[in-house]
PDB file of C-alpha atoms in Angstrom:
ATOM      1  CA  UNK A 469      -3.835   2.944 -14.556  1.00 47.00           C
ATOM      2  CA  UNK A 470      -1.687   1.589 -12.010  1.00 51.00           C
ATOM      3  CA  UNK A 471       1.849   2.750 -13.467  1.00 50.00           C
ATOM      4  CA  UNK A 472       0.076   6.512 -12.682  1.00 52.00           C
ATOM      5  CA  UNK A 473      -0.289   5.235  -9.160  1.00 54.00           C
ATOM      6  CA  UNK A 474       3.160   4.829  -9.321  1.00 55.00           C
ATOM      7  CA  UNK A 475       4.038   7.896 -10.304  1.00 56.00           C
ATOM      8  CA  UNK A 476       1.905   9.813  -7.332  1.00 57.00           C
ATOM      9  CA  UNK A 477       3.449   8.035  -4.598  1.00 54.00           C
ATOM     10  CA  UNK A 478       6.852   8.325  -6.859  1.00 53.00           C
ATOM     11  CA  UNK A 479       6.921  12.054  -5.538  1.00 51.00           C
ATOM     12  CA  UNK A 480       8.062  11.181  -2.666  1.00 50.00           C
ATOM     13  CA  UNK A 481       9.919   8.257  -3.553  1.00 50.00           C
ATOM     14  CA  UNK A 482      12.496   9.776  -6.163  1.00 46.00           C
ATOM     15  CA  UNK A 483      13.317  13.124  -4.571  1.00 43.00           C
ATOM     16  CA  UNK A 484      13.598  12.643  -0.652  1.00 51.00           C
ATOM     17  CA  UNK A 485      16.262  10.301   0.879  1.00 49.00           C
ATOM     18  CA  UNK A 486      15.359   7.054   3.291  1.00 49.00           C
ATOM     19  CA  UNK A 487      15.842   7.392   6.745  1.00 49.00           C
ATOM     20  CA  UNK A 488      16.138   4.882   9.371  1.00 50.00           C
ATOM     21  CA  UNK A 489      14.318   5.021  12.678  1.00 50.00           C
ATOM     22  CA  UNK A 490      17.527   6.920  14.238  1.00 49.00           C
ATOM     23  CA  UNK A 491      16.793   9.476  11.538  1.00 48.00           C
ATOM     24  CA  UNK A 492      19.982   8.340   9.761  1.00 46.00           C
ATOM     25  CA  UNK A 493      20.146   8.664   5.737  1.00 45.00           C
ATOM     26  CA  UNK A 494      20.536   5.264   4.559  1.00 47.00           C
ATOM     27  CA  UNK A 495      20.542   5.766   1.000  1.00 44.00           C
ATOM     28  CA  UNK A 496      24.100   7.869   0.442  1.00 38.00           C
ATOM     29  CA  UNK A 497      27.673   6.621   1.149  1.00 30.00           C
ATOM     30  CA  UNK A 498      27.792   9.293   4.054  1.00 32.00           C
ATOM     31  CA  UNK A 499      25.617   8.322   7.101  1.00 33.00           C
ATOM     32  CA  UNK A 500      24.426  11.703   8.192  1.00 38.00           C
ATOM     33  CA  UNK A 501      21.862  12.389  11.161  1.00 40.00           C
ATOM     34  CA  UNK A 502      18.837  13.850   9.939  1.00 48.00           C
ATOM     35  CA  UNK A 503      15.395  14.702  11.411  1.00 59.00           C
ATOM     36  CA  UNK A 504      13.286  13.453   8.320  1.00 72.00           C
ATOM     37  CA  UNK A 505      11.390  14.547   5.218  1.00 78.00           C
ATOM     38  CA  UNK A 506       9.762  18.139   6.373  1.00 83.00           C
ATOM     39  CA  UNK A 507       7.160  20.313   5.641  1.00 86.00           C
ATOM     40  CA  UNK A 508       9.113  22.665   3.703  1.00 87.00           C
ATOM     41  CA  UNK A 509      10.613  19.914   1.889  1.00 83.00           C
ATOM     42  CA  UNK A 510       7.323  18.742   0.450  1.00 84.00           C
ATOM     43  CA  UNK A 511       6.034  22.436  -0.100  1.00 87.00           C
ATOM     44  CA  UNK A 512       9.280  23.183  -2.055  1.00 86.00           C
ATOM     45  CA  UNK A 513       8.761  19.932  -4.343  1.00 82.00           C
ATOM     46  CA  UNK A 514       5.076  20.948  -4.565  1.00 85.00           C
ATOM     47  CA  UNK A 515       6.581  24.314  -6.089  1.00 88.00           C
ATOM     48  CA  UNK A 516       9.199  24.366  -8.091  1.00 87.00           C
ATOM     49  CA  UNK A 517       8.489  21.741 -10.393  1.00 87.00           C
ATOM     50  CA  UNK A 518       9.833  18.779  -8.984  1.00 83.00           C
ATOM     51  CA  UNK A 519       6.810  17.080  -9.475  1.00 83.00           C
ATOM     52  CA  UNK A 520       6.150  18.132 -13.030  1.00 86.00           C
ATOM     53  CA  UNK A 521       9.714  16.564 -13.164  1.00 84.00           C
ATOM     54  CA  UNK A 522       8.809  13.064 -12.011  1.00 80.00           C
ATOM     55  CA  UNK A 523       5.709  13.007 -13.960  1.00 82.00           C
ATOM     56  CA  UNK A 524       7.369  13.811 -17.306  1.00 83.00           C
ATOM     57  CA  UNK A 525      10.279  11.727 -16.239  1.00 81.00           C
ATOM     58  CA  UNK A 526       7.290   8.903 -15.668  1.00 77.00           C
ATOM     59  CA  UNK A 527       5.810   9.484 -19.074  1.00 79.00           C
ATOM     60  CA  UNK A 528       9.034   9.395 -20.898  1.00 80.00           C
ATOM     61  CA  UNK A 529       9.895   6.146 -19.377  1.00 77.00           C
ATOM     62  CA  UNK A 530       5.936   4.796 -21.025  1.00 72.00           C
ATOM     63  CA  UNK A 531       7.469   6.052 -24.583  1.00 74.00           C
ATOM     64  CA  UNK A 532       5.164   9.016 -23.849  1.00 70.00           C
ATOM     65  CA  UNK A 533       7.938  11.870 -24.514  1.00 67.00           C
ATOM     66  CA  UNK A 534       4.933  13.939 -26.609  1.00 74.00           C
ATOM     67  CA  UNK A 535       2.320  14.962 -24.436  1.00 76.00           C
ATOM     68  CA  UNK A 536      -1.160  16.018 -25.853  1.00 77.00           C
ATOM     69  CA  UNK A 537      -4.589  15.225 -26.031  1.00 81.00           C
ATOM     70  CA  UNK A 538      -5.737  12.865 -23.530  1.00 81.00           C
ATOM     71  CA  UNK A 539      -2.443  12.470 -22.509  1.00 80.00           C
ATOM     72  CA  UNK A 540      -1.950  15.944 -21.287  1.00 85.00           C
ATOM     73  CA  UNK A 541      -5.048  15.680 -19.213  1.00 84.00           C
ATOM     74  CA  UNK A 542      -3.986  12.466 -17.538  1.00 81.00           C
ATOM     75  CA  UNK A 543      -0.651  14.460 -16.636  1.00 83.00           C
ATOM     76  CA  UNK A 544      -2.160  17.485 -15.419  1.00 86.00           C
ATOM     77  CA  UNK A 545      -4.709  15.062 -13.191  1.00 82.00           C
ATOM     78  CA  UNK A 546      -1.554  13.201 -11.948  1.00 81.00           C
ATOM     79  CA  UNK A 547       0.179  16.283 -11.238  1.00 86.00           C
ATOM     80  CA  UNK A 548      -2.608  17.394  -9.163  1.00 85.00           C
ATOM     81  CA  UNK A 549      -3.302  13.927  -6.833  1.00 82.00           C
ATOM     82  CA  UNK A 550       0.307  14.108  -6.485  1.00 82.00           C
ATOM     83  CA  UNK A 551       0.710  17.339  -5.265  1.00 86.00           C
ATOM     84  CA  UNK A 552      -2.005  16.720  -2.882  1.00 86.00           C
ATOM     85  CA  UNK A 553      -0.672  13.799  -1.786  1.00 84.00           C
ATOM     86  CA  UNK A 554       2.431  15.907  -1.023  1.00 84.00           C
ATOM     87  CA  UNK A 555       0.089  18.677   1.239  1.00 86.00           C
ATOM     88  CA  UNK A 556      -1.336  15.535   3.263  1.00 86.00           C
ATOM     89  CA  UNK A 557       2.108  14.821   4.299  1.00 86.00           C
ATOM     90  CA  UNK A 558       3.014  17.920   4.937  1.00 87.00           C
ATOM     91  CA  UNK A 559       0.873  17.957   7.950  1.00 87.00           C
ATOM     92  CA  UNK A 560       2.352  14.710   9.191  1.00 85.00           C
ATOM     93  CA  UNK A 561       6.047  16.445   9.533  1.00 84.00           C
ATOM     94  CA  UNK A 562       8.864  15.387  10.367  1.00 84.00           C
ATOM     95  CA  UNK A 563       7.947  12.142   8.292  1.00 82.00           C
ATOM     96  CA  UNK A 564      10.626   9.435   8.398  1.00 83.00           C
ATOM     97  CA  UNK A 565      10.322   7.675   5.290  1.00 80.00           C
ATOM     98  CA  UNK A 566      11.614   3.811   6.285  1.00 82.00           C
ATOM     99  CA  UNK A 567      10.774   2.111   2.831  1.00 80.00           C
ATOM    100  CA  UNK A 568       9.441   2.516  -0.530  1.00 79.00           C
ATOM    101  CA  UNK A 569       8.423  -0.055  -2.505  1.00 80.00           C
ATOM    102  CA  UNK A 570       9.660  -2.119   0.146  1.00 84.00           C
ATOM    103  CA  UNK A 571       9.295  -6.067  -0.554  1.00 88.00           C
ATOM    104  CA  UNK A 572       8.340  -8.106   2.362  1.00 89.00           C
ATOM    105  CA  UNK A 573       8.032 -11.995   2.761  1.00 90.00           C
ATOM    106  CA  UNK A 574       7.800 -14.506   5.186  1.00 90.00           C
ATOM    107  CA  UNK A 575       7.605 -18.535   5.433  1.00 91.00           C
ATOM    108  CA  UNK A 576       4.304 -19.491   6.788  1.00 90.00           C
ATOM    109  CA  UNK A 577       3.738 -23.498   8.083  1.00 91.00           C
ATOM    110  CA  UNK A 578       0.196 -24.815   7.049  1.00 90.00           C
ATOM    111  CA  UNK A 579      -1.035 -26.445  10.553  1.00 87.00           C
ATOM    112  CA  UNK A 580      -2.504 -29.456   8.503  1.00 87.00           C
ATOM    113  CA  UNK A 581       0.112 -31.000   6.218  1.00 89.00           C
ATOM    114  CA  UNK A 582       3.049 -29.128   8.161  1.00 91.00           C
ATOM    115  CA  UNK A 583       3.880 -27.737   4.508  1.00 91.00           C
ATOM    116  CA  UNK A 584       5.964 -24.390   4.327  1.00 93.00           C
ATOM    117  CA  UNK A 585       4.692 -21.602   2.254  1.00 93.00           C
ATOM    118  CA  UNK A 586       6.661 -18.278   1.347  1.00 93.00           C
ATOM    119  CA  UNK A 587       4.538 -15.218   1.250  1.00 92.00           C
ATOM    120  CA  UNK A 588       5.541 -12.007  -0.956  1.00 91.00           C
ATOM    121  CA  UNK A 589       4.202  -8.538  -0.654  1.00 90.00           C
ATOM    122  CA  UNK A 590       5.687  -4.950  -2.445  1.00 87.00           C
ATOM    123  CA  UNK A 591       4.436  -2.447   0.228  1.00 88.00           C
ATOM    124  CA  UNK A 592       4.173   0.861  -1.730  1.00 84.00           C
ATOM    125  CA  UNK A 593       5.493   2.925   1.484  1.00 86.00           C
ATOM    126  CA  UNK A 594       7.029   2.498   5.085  1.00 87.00           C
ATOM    127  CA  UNK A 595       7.051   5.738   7.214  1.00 87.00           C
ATOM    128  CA  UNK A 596       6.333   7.282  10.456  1.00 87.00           C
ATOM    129  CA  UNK A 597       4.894   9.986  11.020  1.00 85.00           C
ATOM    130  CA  UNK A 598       6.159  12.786  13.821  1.00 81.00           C
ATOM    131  CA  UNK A 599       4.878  12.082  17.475  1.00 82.00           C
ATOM    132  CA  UNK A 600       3.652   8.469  16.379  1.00 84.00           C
ATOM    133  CA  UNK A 601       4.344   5.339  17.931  1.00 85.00           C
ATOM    134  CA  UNK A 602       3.511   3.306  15.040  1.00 88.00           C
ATOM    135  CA  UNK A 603       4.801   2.525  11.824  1.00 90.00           C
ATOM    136  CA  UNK A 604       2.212   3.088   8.913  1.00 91.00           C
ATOM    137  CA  UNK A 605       2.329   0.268   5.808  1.00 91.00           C
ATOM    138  CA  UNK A 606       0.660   2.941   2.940  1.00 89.00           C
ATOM    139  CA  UNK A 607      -0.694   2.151  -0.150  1.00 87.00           C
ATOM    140  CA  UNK A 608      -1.740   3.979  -2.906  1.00 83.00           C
ATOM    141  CA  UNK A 609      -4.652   3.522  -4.328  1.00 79.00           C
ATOM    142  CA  UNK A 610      -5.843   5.845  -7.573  1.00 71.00           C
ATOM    143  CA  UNK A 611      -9.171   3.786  -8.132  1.00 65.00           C
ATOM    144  CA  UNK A 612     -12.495   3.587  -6.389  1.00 64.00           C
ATOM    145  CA  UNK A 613     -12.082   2.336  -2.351  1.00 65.00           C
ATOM    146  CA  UNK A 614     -15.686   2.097  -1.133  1.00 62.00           C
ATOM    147  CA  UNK A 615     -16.538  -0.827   0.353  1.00 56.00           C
ATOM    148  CA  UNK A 616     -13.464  -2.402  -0.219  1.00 56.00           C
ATOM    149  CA  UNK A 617     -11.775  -1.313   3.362  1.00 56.00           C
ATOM    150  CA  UNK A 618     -14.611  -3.428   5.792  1.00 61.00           C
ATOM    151  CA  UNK A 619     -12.346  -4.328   8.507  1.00 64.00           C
ATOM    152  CA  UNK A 620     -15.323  -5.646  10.785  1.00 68.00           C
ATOM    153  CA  UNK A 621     -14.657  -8.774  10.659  1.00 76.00           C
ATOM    154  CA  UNK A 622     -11.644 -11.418   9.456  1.00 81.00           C
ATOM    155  CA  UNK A 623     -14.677 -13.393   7.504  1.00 81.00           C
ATOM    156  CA  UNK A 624     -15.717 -10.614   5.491  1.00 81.00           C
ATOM    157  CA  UNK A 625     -11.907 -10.537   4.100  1.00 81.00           C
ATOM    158  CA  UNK A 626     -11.962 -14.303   2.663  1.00 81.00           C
ATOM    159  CA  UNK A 627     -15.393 -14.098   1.136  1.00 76.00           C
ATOM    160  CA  UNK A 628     -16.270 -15.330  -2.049  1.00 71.00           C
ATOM    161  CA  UNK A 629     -17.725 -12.853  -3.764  1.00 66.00           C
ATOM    162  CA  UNK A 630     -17.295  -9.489  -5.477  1.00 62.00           C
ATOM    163  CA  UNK A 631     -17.975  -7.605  -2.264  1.00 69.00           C
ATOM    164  CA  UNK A 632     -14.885  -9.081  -0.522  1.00 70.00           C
ATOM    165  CA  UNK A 633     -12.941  -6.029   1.043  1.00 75.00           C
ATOM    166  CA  UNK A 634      -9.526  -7.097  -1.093  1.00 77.00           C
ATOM    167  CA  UNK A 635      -8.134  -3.600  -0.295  1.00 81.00           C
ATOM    168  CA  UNK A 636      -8.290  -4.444   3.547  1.00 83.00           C
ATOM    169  CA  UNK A 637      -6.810  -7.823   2.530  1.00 84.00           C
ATOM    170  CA  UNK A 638      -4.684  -6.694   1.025  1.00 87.00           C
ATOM    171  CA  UNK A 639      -2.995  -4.527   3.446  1.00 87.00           C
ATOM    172  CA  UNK A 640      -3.517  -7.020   6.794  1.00 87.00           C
ATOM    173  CA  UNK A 641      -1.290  -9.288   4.548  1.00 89.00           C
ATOM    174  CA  UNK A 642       1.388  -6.620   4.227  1.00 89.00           C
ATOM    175  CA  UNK A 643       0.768  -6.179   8.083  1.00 89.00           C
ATOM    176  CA  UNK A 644       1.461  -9.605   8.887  1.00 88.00           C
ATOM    177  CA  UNK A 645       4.487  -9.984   7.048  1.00 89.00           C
ATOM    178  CA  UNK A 646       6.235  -6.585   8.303  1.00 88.00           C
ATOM    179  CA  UNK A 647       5.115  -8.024  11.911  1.00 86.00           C
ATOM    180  CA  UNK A 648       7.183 -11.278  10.738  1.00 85.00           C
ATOM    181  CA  UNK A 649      10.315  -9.590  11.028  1.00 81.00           C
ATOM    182  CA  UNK A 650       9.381  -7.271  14.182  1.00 83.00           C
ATOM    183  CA  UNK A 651       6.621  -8.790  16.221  1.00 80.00           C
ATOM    184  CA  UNK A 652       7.373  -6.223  18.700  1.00 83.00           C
ATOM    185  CA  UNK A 653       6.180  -2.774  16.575  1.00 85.00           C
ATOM    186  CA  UNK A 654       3.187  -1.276  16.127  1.00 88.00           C
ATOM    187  CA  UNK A 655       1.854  -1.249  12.504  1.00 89.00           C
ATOM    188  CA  UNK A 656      -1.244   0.688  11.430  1.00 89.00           C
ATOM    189  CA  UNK A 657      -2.093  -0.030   7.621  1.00 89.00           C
ATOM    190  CA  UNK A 658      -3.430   3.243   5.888  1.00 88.00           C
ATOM    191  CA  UNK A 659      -4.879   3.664   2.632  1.00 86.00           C
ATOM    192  CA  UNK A 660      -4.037   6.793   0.582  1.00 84.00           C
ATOM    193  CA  UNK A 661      -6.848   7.070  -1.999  1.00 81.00           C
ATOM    194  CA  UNK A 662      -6.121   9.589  -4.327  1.00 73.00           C
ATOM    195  CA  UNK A 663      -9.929  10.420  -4.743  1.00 74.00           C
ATOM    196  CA  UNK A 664     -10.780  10.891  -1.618  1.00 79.00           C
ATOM    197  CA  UNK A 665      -7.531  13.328  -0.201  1.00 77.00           C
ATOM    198  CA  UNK A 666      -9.524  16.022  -1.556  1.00 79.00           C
ATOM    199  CA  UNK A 667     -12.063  15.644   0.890  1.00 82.00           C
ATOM    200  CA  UNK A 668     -10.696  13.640   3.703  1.00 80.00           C
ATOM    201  CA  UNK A 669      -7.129  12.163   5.613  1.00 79.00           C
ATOM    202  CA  UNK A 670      -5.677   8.961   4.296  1.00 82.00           C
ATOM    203  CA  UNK A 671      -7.927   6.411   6.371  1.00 77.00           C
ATOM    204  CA  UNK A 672      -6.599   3.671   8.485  1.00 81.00           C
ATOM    205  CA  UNK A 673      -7.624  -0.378   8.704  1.00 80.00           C
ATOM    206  CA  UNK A 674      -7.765  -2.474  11.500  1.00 78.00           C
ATOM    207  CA  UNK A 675      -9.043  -5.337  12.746  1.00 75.00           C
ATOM    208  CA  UNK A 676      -9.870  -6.295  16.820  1.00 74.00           C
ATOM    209  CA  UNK A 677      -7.579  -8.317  17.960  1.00 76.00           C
ATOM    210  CA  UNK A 678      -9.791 -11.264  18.352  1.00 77.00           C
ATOM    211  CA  UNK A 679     -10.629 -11.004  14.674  1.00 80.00           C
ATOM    212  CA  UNK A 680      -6.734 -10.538  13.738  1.00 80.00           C
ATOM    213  CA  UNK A 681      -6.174 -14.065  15.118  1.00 83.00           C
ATOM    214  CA  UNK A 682      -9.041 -15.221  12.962  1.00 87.00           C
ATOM    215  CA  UNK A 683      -7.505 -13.603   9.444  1.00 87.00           C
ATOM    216  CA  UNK A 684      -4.207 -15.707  10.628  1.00 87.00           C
ATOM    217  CA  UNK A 685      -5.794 -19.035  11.023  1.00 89.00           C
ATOM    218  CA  UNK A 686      -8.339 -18.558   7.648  1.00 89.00           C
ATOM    219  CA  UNK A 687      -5.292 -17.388   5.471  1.00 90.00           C
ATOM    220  CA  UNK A 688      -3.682 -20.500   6.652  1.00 91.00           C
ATOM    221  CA  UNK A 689      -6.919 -22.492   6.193  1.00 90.00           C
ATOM    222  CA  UNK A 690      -6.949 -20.585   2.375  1.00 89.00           C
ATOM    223  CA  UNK A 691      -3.729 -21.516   1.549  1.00 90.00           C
ATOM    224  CA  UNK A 692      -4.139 -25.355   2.750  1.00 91.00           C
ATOM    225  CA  UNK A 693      -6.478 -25.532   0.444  1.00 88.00           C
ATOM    226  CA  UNK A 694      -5.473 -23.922  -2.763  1.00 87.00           C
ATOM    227  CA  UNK A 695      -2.108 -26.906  -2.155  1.00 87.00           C
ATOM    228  CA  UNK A 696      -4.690 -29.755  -1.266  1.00 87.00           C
ATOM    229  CA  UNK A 697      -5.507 -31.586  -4.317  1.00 84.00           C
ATOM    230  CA  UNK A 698      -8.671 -32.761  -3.551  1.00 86.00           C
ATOM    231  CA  UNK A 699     -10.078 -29.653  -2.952  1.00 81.00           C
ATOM    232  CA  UNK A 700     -11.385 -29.177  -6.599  1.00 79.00           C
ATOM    233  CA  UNK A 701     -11.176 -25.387  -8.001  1.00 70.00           C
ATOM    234  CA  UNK A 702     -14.652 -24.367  -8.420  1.00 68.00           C
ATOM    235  CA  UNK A 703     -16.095 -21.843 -10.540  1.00 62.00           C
ATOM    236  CA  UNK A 704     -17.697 -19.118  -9.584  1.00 65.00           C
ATOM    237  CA  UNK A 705     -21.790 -19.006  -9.584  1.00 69.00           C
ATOM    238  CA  UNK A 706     -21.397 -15.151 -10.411  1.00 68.00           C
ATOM    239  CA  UNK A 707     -20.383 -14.139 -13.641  1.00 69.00           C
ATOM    240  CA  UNK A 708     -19.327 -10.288 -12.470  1.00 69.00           C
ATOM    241  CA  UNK A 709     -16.264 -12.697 -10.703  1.00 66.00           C
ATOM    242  CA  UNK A 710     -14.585 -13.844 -13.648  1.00 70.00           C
ATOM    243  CA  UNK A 711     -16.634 -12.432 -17.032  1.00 71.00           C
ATOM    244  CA  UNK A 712     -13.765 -14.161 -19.269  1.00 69.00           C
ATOM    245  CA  UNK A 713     -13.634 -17.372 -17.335  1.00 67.00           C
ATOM    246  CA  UNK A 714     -14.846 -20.209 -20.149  1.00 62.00           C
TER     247      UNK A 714
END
């Protein structure tokens, strides 16, 4: 579920100390230069049972202090993705970690009626990774991703429909509000899906720039409308959309 999503990217969250771009700890009373999360950091926490830590830690926390059954699979399974998760990283070392769970917002002005909107996002992580220019926005996703990352075009991410890429909306949101604070930075959205690190790198999303002007002016256009009262609410022709609607 999504509190085990939690506890994957928690890994790195609970054990390893923030650092700023200038590779300064921000997260302890003494401001210490420091080159950023390491290899042998994560191989160490892979090892000696930090992560079994976090997970029990995690379970405890869900009133699930005695772990069997089906329970004891799920940890096992989370103990593995997160792990992994952990040996993915490794290879992006020195890895300045610049946020976790890292809320975002900005105020958006709706062209038509001039109204002023404030937009909220929890970005799961904030890092960048050694020799990179940009800073990554990561999320962590533990369910199915396919089809659900279509970046081709800023149309395909307002559709109305089950096969709108919400994922990739998802994360161009996050995009556009960390870009409301620093215009000037490079961003690159990634998606770390915990089936597929097995097989394959944490995959990046982006958009042309052309079409990123387009996903601006249609999540304005979006939100207009969900505030302009004579825009009814319609239901949906397709009942996989909403199976409980009445």
């Amino acid at each position: 579920g999504c509190w085990s999503g939690r506890v994957v990217g928690g890994t790195l969250l609970v054990e390893f100390p923030l650092f700023d771009e200038t590779g300064v700890q921000t997260n302890t009373l003494s401001a210490v230069s420091h080159p950023g999360v390491t290899a042998d950091d994560l191989r160490r926490a892979s090892q000696d049972g930090t992560v079994e830590k976090i997970v029990d830690e995690a379970f405890a926390a869900e009133g699930a202090a005695d772990i069997e059954g089906r329970m004891a699979i799920l940890r096992d399974v989370i103990i593995r993705l997160a792990k992994r998760t952990l040996e993915t990283d490794a290879e992006l070392c020195p890895l300045r970690i610049l946020g976790v769970e890292q809320p975002m917002n900005r105020t958006l002005t709706l062209p038509r009626s001039g109204r002023r909107v404030r937009i909220f996002g929890l970005a799961d992580r904030i890092d960048r990774p050694d020799g990179e220019d940009a800073v990554r926005i990561v999320d962590y996703k533990t369910g199915s991703t396919a089809g659900k990352d279509d970046t081709r075009s800023a149309e395909r991410l307002f559709r109305r429909d089950t096969r709108r890429p919400h994922i990739a909306l998802q994360l161009y949101l996050y995009e556009g509000l960390a870009k409301a604070v620093d215009a000037g930075r490079q961003y690159r959205p990634c998606i770390y899906s915990t089936r597929a690190l097995f097989d394959e790198a944490p995959a990046a999303v982006s958009l042309a720039e052309e079409e990123a002007a387009r996903f601006d002016e249609m999540l304005a256009e979006t939100i207009e409308e969900i505030f302009t009262p004579e825009v009814p609410f319609d239901a949906t022709e397709n009942e996989e959309n909403c199976p409980f609607c009445p």
